[in-house]
Amino acid sequence: MNDSPKLSVIIPLYNAAEHFPACMDSLLAQTWTALEIIIVNDGSTDTSAEIAQAYADAHPNIRVLHQANAGASVARNRGLEVATGEYVAFVDADDLLYPRMYETLMGMALQDDLDVAQCNADWSDRTSGHTWLSIPTDRLTSTGVLSGPEWLRKALATRRWTHVVWMGVYRLSLIRELNLKFVPGLHHQDIVWTTEFMFNARRARYTQEAYYKYFLHNQSVSRLKRQGAKNAHYQRHYIKITRLLDKLNNDYAAKIPIYPEFREQVTREALRVCHAVRKEKDPEIKQVIIADIFSSGMYKRMMKNVRSLKLGYQAVLWSYRLNSWRDKRIAARRTARRPIRVR
């Protein structure tokens, strides 16, 4: 196994001292041993860095990089710069991997000369212990070899597949050929990164077996209950994602089939922002988010990317709601993008 092609595993690390040892132990227990483990300490203020260094001191295939706190995107990009494997994978520092994850995915990748091999995952509530399969097998089963766009279309159609990078291994040479980077400072940056990677992947394959355990907790980005200015700031991330996805569809329209699922991905991300408007309790902040929706062009992107009657109904319904809630006396461009004090 040590003569096998190397897999570089990149782990952004920020204040995860409590759960990081279990994550590392699950990596060291992998049956695929040709691993290069790159830990990027993102300015941790707890004992995470010391724990990482102890693992590096004990294992020659582990290295630790340090940077000032800049977020997971910058940490992943730093890891990609120094990775030396044929394939690369990403792990969150507080999650677990099942022992045969990389043996299975690397076996698939090498057997079928894949640009990407992906697996299913278990999602688990860290507080209650409740665990469920990310993609139920009645929605999606293991596939043969597909092109990247074909796989992305099939995955999006399940409505349960998520754009998380930790469910796969990716050909490093393709990432470097594309100069593909994670967008610094953007929440849910996996959405844009995986979309562009799949647009360019020639060969992809998926197994329905779950080999990764993702933990949800009260501080998970997607679980935080945001109100007021924090909510407005957070929704601007999703608004930017709709713009970047729409741009990708336009940029690649002459190169690959732009399936309806790719268009509707833009609309579905826009609808997340609409739901946030409904939940916002502060009337002033509600007007800020609505103004952002219109001034940023997200409203137009939401409407123009509809490709089905069901989604069209939702978009029209939200169009009516937004226009009825919108304070026409306030110029959208004066309200949107104004500084917001986060309390």
mmCIF file of C-alpha atoms in Angstrom, residues 89-343:
data_model
loop_
_atom_site.group_PDB
_atom_site.id
_atom_site.type_symbol
_atom_site.label_atom_id
_atom_site.label_comp_id
_atom_site.label_asym_id
_atom_site.label_seq_id
_atom_site.Cartn_x
_atom_site.Cartn_y
_atom_site.Cartn_z
ATOM 1 C CA ALA A 89 -9.237 15.297 -0.059
ATOM 2 C CA PHE A 90 -10.604 17.678 2.546
ATOM 3 C CA VAL A 91 -11.613 16.960 6.136
ATOM 4 C CA ASP A 92 -13.283 19.158 8.768
ATOM 5 C CA ALA A 93 -11.328 19.044 12.013
ATOM 6 C CA ASP A 94 -14.258 17.957 14.205
ATOM 7 C CA ASP A 95 -15.566 15.126 12.011
ATOM 8 C CA LEU A 96 -14.773 11.403 11.709
ATOM 9 C CA LEU A 97 -13.831 9.109 8.838
ATOM 10 C CA TYR A 98 -14.687 5.429 8.674
ATOM 11 C CA PRO A 99 -11.595 3.205 8.201
ATOM 12 C CA ARG A 100 -12.143 2.175 4.563
ATOM 13 C CA MET A 101 -13.109 5.607 3.211
ATOM 14 C CA TYR A 102 -9.960 6.406 1.279
ATOM 15 C CA GLU A 103 -9.196 2.809 0.320
ATOM 16 C CA THR A 104 -12.627 2.709 -1.314
ATOM 17 C CA LEU A 105 -12.482 6.112 -3.011
ATOM 18 C CA MET A 106 -8.891 5.793 -4.188
ATOM 19 C CA GLY A 107 -9.655 2.295 -5.447
ATOM 20 C CA MET A 108 -12.542 3.698 -7.489
ATOM 21 C CA ALA A 109 -10.447 6.596 -8.757
ATOM 22 C CA LEU A 110 -7.515 4.458 -9.882
ATOM 23 C CA GLN A 111 -9.615 1.652 -11.347
ATOM 24 C CA ASP A 112 -11.667 3.979 -13.539
ATOM 25 C CA ASP A 113 -9.170 6.836 -14.045
ATOM 26 C CA LEU A 114 -11.559 9.258 -12.319
ATOM 27 C CA ASP A 115 -11.198 12.976 -11.794
ATOM 28 C CA VAL A 116 -13.460 12.642 -8.754
ATOM 29 C CA ALA A 117 -14.823 9.807 -6.629
ATOM 30 C CA GLN A 118 -17.501 10.589 -4.063
ATOM 31 C CA CYS A 119 -19.268 8.671 -1.311
ATOM 32 C CA ASN A 120 -22.290 9.053 0.915
ATOM 33 C CA ALA A 121 -22.035 10.284 4.501
ATOM 34 C CA ASP A 122 -23.704 10.077 7.884
ATOM 35 C CA TRP A 123 -24.897 13.320 9.448
ATOM 36 C CA SER A 124 -25.041 13.326 13.220
ATOM 37 C CA ASP A 125 -26.355 15.724 15.848
ATOM 38 C CA ARG A 126 -23.531 15.929 18.357
ATOM 39 C CA THR A 127 -25.870 16.759 21.234
ATOM 40 C CA SER A 128 -28.592 14.142 20.740
ATOM 41 C CA GLY A 129 -26.561 11.551 18.860
ATOM 42 C CA HIS A 130 -29.290 11.257 16.227
ATOM 43 C CA THR A 131 -27.685 10.134 12.968
ATOM 44 C CA TRP A 132 -29.082 9.896 9.454
ATOM 45 C CA LEU A 133 -27.865 9.112 5.950
ATOM 46 C CA SER A 134 -27.069 12.203 3.905
ATOM 47 C CA ILE A 135 -28.493 10.812 0.647
ATOM 48 C CA PRO A 136 -31.132 8.076 1.141
ATOM 49 C CA THR A 137 -30.681 5.158 -1.229
ATOM 50 C CA ASP A 138 -34.239 5.603 -2.492
ATOM 51 C CA ARG A 139 -33.027 8.928 -3.903
ATOM 52 C CA LEU A 140 -29.653 7.853 -5.278
ATOM 53 C CA THR A 141 -27.680 4.627 -5.568
ATOM 54 C CA SER A 142 -24.115 3.910 -6.637
ATOM 55 C CA THR A 143 -23.319 4.988 -10.181
ATOM 56 C CA GLY A 144 -21.064 3.902 -12.972
ATOM 57 C CA VAL A 145 -18.659 6.343 -14.562
ATOM 58 C CA LEU A 146 -20.306 9.617 -15.575
ATOM 59 C CA SER A 147 -19.001 12.928 -16.816
ATOM 60 C CA GLY A 148 -18.755 15.620 -14.154
ATOM 61 C CA PRO A 149 -21.768 17.548 -15.492
ATOM 62 C CA GLU A 150 -23.827 14.353 -15.737
ATOM 63 C CA TRP A 151 -22.967 13.448 -12.144
ATOM 64 C CA LEU A 152 -23.729 16.940 -10.872
ATOM 65 C CA ARG A 153 -27.084 16.916 -12.638
ATOM 66 C CA LYS A 154 -27.962 13.533 -11.140
ATOM 67 C CA ALA A 155 -26.831 14.604 -7.664
ATOM 68 C CA LEU A 156 -28.712 17.910 -7.685
ATOM 69 C CA ALA A 157 -31.877 16.159 -8.842
ATOM 70 C CA THR A 158 -31.981 14.173 -5.584
ATOM 71 C CA ARG A 159 -32.489 17.428 -3.607
ATOM 72 C CA ARG A 160 -30.421 15.768 -0.844
ATOM 73 C CA TRP A 161 -26.894 15.985 -2.242
ATOM 74 C CA THR A 162 -24.892 18.821 -0.741
ATOM 75 C CA HIS A 163 -21.874 20.647 -2.171
ATOM 76 C CA VAL A 164 -19.478 19.485 0.515
ATOM 77 C CA VAL A 165 -15.906 18.746 -0.477
ATOM 78 C CA TRP A 166 -15.262 16.217 2.281
ATOM 79 C CA MET A 167 -17.304 13.467 0.565
ATOM 80 C CA GLY A 168 -14.726 12.864 -2.154
ATOM 81 C CA VAL A 169 -11.214 12.671 -3.569
ATOM 82 C CA TYR A 170 -10.266 15.035 -6.411
ATOM 83 C CA ARG A 171 -7.526 14.892 -9.042
ATOM 84 C CA LEU A 172 -4.987 17.505 -7.974
ATOM 85 C CA SER A 173 -3.619 18.121 -11.472
ATOM 86 C CA LEU A 174 -7.091 19.172 -12.667
ATOM 87 C CA ILE A 175 -7.472 21.592 -9.747
ATOM 88 C CA ARG A 176 -4.134 23.168 -10.626
ATOM 89 C CA GLU A 177 -4.884 23.229 -14.353
ATOM 90 C CA LEU A 178 -8.045 25.202 -13.580
ATOM 91 C CA ASN A 179 -6.306 27.298 -10.913
ATOM 92 C CA LEU A 180 -9.402 26.484 -8.879
ATOM 93 C CA LYS A 181 -9.511 28.301 -5.552
ATOM 94 C CA PHE A 182 -11.943 28.530 -2.672
ATOM 95 C CA VAL A 183 -13.398 32.045 -2.402
ATOM 96 C CA PRO A 184 -11.831 33.692 0.665
ATOM 97 C CA GLY A 185 -14.298 34.806 3.328
ATOM 98 C CA LEU A 186 -17.332 33.234 1.645
ATOM 99 C CA HIS A 187 -19.603 31.037 3.766
ATOM 100 C CA HIS A 188 -20.566 27.781 2.013
ATOM 101 C CA GLN A 189 -17.708 28.238 -0.436
ATOM 102 C CA ASP A 190 -17.987 24.509 -1.274
ATOM 103 C CA ILE A 191 -21.032 25.286 -3.445
ATOM 104 C CA VAL A 192 -19.120 27.312 -6.010
ATOM 105 C CA TRP A 193 -15.939 25.216 -5.854
ATOM 106 C CA THR A 194 -17.630 21.856 -6.403
ATOM 107 C CA THR A 195 -19.817 23.238 -9.185
ATOM 108 C CA GLU A 196 -16.856 24.466 -11.207
ATOM 109 C CA PHE A 197 -14.856 21.311 -10.525
ATOM 110 C CA MET A 198 -17.729 19.111 -11.737
ATOM 111 C CA PHE A 199 -18.188 21.285 -14.834
ATOM 112 C CA ASN A 200 -14.617 20.315 -15.773
ATOM 113 C CA ALA A 201 -14.426 16.706 -14.571
ATOM 114 C CA ARG A 202 -14.290 14.174 -17.393
ATOM 115 C CA ARG A 203 -14.938 11.092 -15.270
ATOM 116 C CA ALA A 204 -16.826 10.881 -11.971
ATOM 117 C CA ARG A 205 -18.325 8.084 -9.920
ATOM 118 C CA TYR A 206 -20.334 7.777 -6.695
ATOM 119 C CA THR A 207 -20.815 5.045 -4.106
ATOM 120 C CA GLN A 208 -23.911 4.962 -1.914
ATOM 121 C CA GLU A 209 -21.890 3.646 1.039
ATOM 122 C CA ALA A 210 -21.362 6.161 3.863
ATOM 123 C CA TYR A 211 -17.705 6.571 4.811
ATOM 124 C CA TYR A 212 -17.698 9.979 6.534
ATOM 125 C CA LYS A 213 -19.446 11.201 9.684
ATOM 126 C CA TYR A 214 -20.298 14.888 9.712
ATOM 127 C CA PHE A 215 -21.263 16.388 13.058
ATOM 128 C CA LEU A 216 -23.789 19.173 13.451
ATOM 129 C CA HIS A 217 -23.592 21.301 16.569
ATOM 130 C CA ASN A 218 -24.945 24.590 17.819
ATOM 131 C CA GLN A 219 -22.033 26.529 16.320
ATOM 132 C CA SER A 220 -22.298 24.974 12.854
ATOM 133 C CA VAL A 221 -22.495 27.756 10.251
ATOM 134 C CA SER A 222 -25.782 26.438 8.861
ATOM 135 C CA ARG A 223 -27.334 26.018 12.319
ATOM 136 C CA LEU A 224 -26.672 29.387 13.903
ATOM 137 C CA LYS A 225 -29.893 31.320 14.514
ATOM 138 C CA ARG A 226 -29.187 34.761 13.113
ATOM 139 C CA GLN A 227 -31.326 37.838 13.527
ATOM 140 C CA GLY A 228 -30.783 41.501 12.848
ATOM 141 C CA ALA A 229 -27.534 42.723 11.317
ATOM 142 C CA LYS A 230 -25.879 39.306 11.542
ATOM 143 C CA ASN A 231 -28.683 37.863 9.443
ATOM 144 C CA ALA A 232 -28.281 40.595 6.810
ATOM 145 C CA HIS A 233 -24.539 39.963 6.597
ATOM 146 C CA TYR A 234 -25.070 36.199 6.298
ATOM 147 C CA GLN A 235 -27.627 36.510 3.501
ATOM 148 C CA ARG A 236 -25.149 38.549 1.485
ATOM 149 C CA HIS A 237 -23.042 35.383 1.253
ATOM 150 C CA TYR A 238 -25.937 33.537 -0.386
ATOM 151 C CA ILE A 239 -26.629 36.500 -2.667
ATOM 152 C CA LYS A 240 -23.011 36.363 -3.819
ATOM 153 C CA ILE A 241 -23.303 32.602 -4.358
ATOM 154 C CA THR A 242 -26.268 33.130 -6.708
ATOM 155 C CA ARG A 243 -24.183 35.582 -8.717
ATOM 156 C CA LEU A 244 -21.174 33.255 -8.915
ATOM 157 C CA LEU A 245 -23.306 30.248 -9.897
ATOM 158 C CA ASP A 246 -25.089 32.263 -12.569
ATOM 159 C CA LYS A 247 -21.742 33.425 -13.920
ATOM 160 C CA LEU A 248 -20.459 29.830 -14.058
ATOM 161 C CA ASN A 249 -23.521 28.757 -16.037
ATOM 162 C CA ASN A 250 -22.963 31.591 -18.494
ATOM 163 C CA ASP A 251 -19.198 31.069 -18.758
ATOM 164 C CA TYR A 252 -19.524 27.337 -19.456
ATOM 165 C CA ALA A 253 -22.600 27.457 -21.709
ATOM 166 C CA ALA A 254 -20.497 26.947 -24.847
ATOM 167 C CA LYS A 255 -18.435 24.119 -23.300
ATOM 168 C CA ILE A 256 -20.881 21.790 -21.527
ATOM 169 C CA PRO A 257 -24.629 21.159 -21.421
ATOM 170 C CA ILE A 258 -26.164 23.567 -18.923
ATOM 171 C CA TYR A 259 -28.878 21.287 -17.588
ATOM 172 C CA PRO A 260 -32.056 22.676 -15.991
ATOM 173 C CA GLU A 261 -30.756 21.552 -12.589
ATOM 174 C CA PHE A 262 -27.779 23.917 -12.965
ATOM 175 C CA ARG A 263 -30.067 26.860 -13.678
ATOM 176 C CA GLU A 264 -32.447 26.004 -10.879
ATOM 177 C CA GLN A 265 -29.560 25.722 -8.443
ATOM 178 C CA VAL A 266 -29.364 29.525 -8.697
ATOM 179 C CA THR A 267 -33.074 29.907 -7.982
ATOM 180 C CA ARG A 268 -32.978 27.540 -5.010
ATOM 181 C CA GLU A 269 -30.078 29.391 -3.385
ATOM 182 C CA ALA A 270 -31.972 32.671 -3.938
ATOM 183 C CA LEU A 271 -35.044 31.229 -2.251
ATOM 184 C CA ARG A 272 -32.960 30.659 0.896
ATOM 185 C CA VAL A 273 -32.540 34.424 1.131
ATOM 186 C CA CYS A 274 -36.270 34.946 0.629
ATOM 187 C CA HIS A 275 -37.063 32.622 3.530
ATOM 188 C CA ALA A 276 -34.608 34.594 5.672
ATOM 189 C CA VAL A 277 -36.610 37.754 4.966
ATOM 190 C CA ARG A 278 -39.764 36.090 6.266
ATOM 191 C CA LYS A 279 -38.019 35.005 9.483
ATOM 192 C CA GLU A 280 -36.359 38.362 10.192
ATOM 193 C CA LYS A 281 -38.053 40.170 13.109
ATOM 194 C CA ASP A 282 -36.386 43.576 12.798
ATOM 195 C CA PRO A 283 -38.416 45.643 10.262
ATOM 196 C CA GLU A 284 -35.433 47.815 9.360
ATOM 197 C CA ILE A 285 -33.156 44.841 8.719
ATOM 198 C CA LYS A 286 -35.921 43.156 6.728
ATOM 199 C CA GLN A 287 -35.923 46.186 4.416
ATOM 200 C CA VAL A 288 -32.118 46.008 4.141
ATOM 201 C CA ILE A 289 -32.241 42.380 2.983
ATOM 202 C CA ILE A 290 -35.087 43.083 0.539
ATOM 203 C CA ALA A 291 -33.124 46.023 -0.857
ATOM 204 C CA ASP A 292 -30.077 43.763 -1.233
ATOM 205 C CA ILE A 293 -32.185 41.237 -3.153
ATOM 206 C CA PHE A 294 -33.243 43.814 -5.725
ATOM 207 C CA SER A 295 -30.120 45.988 -5.978
ATOM 208 C CA SER A 296 -27.770 43.016 -6.322
ATOM 209 C CA GLY A 297 -29.706 41.548 -9.237
ATOM 210 C CA MET A 298 -30.591 38.431 -7.228
ATOM 211 C CA TYR A 299 -34.305 38.919 -7.832
ATOM 212 C CA LYS A 300 -33.757 38.795 -11.606
ATOM 213 C CA ARG A 301 -31.445 35.785 -11.286
ATOM 214 C CA MET A 302 -34.036 33.970 -9.202
ATOM 215 C CA MET A 303 -36.740 34.482 -11.801
ATOM 216 C CA LYS A 304 -34.763 33.907 -14.993
ATOM 217 C CA ASN A 305 -33.303 30.561 -13.883
ATOM 218 C CA VAL A 306 -36.647 28.850 -13.188
ATOM 219 C CA ARG A 307 -37.040 25.738 -15.335
ATOM 220 C CA SER A 308 -39.984 23.884 -13.755
ATOM 221 C CA LEU A 309 -43.584 24.661 -12.866
ATOM 222 C CA LYS A 310 -43.132 23.780 -9.193
ATOM 223 C CA LEU A 311 -40.129 26.020 -8.707
ATOM 224 C CA GLY A 312 -41.743 28.680 -10.856
ATOM 225 C CA TYR A 313 -44.726 28.754 -8.515
ATOM 226 C CA GLN A 314 -42.425 29.280 -5.527
ATOM 227 C CA ALA A 315 -40.507 32.051 -7.298
ATOM 228 C CA VAL A 316 -43.699 33.872 -8.303
ATOM 229 C CA LEU A 317 -45.094 33.529 -4.783
ATOM 230 C CA TRP A 318 -41.928 35.034 -3.305
ATOM 231 C CA SER A 319 -41.942 37.742 -5.939
ATOM 232 C CA TYR A 320 -45.400 38.775 -4.752
ATOM 233 C CA ARG A 321 -44.350 38.667 -1.095
ATOM 234 C CA LEU A 322 -41.158 40.645 -1.586
ATOM 235 C CA ASN A 323 -42.911 43.346 -3.563
ATOM 236 C CA SER A 324 -45.709 43.580 -1.001
ATOM 237 C CA TRP A 325 -43.234 43.826 1.910
ATOM 238 C CA ARG A 326 -40.894 46.218 0.134
ATOM 239 C CA ASP A 327 -41.007 49.814 1.314
ATOM 240 C CA LYS A 328 -41.216 51.665 -2.004
ATOM 241 C CA ARG A 329 -40.453 54.956 -0.270
ATOM 242 C CA ILE A 330 -36.899 53.803 0.363
ATOM 243 C CA ALA A 331 -34.594 53.764 -2.635
ATOM 244 C CA ALA A 332 -33.181 50.248 -2.868
ATOM 245 C CA ARG A 333 -29.650 51.363 -3.619
ATOM 246 C CA ARG A 334 -29.630 53.702 -0.632
ATOM 247 C CA THR A 335 -30.696 50.938 1.730
ATOM 248 C CA ALA A 336 -28.684 48.055 0.314
ATOM 249 C CA ARG A 337 -25.006 47.634 1.111
ATOM 250 C CA ARG A 338 -25.079 50.340 3.732
ATOM 251 C CA PRO A 339 -22.916 49.687 6.786
ATOM 252 C CA ILE A 340 -24.678 47.520 9.356
ATOM 253 C CA ARG A 341 -23.731 47.542 13.013
ATOM 254 C CA VAL A 342 -23.472 43.952 14.246
ATOM 255 C CA ARG A 343 -24.588 43.595 17.835
#
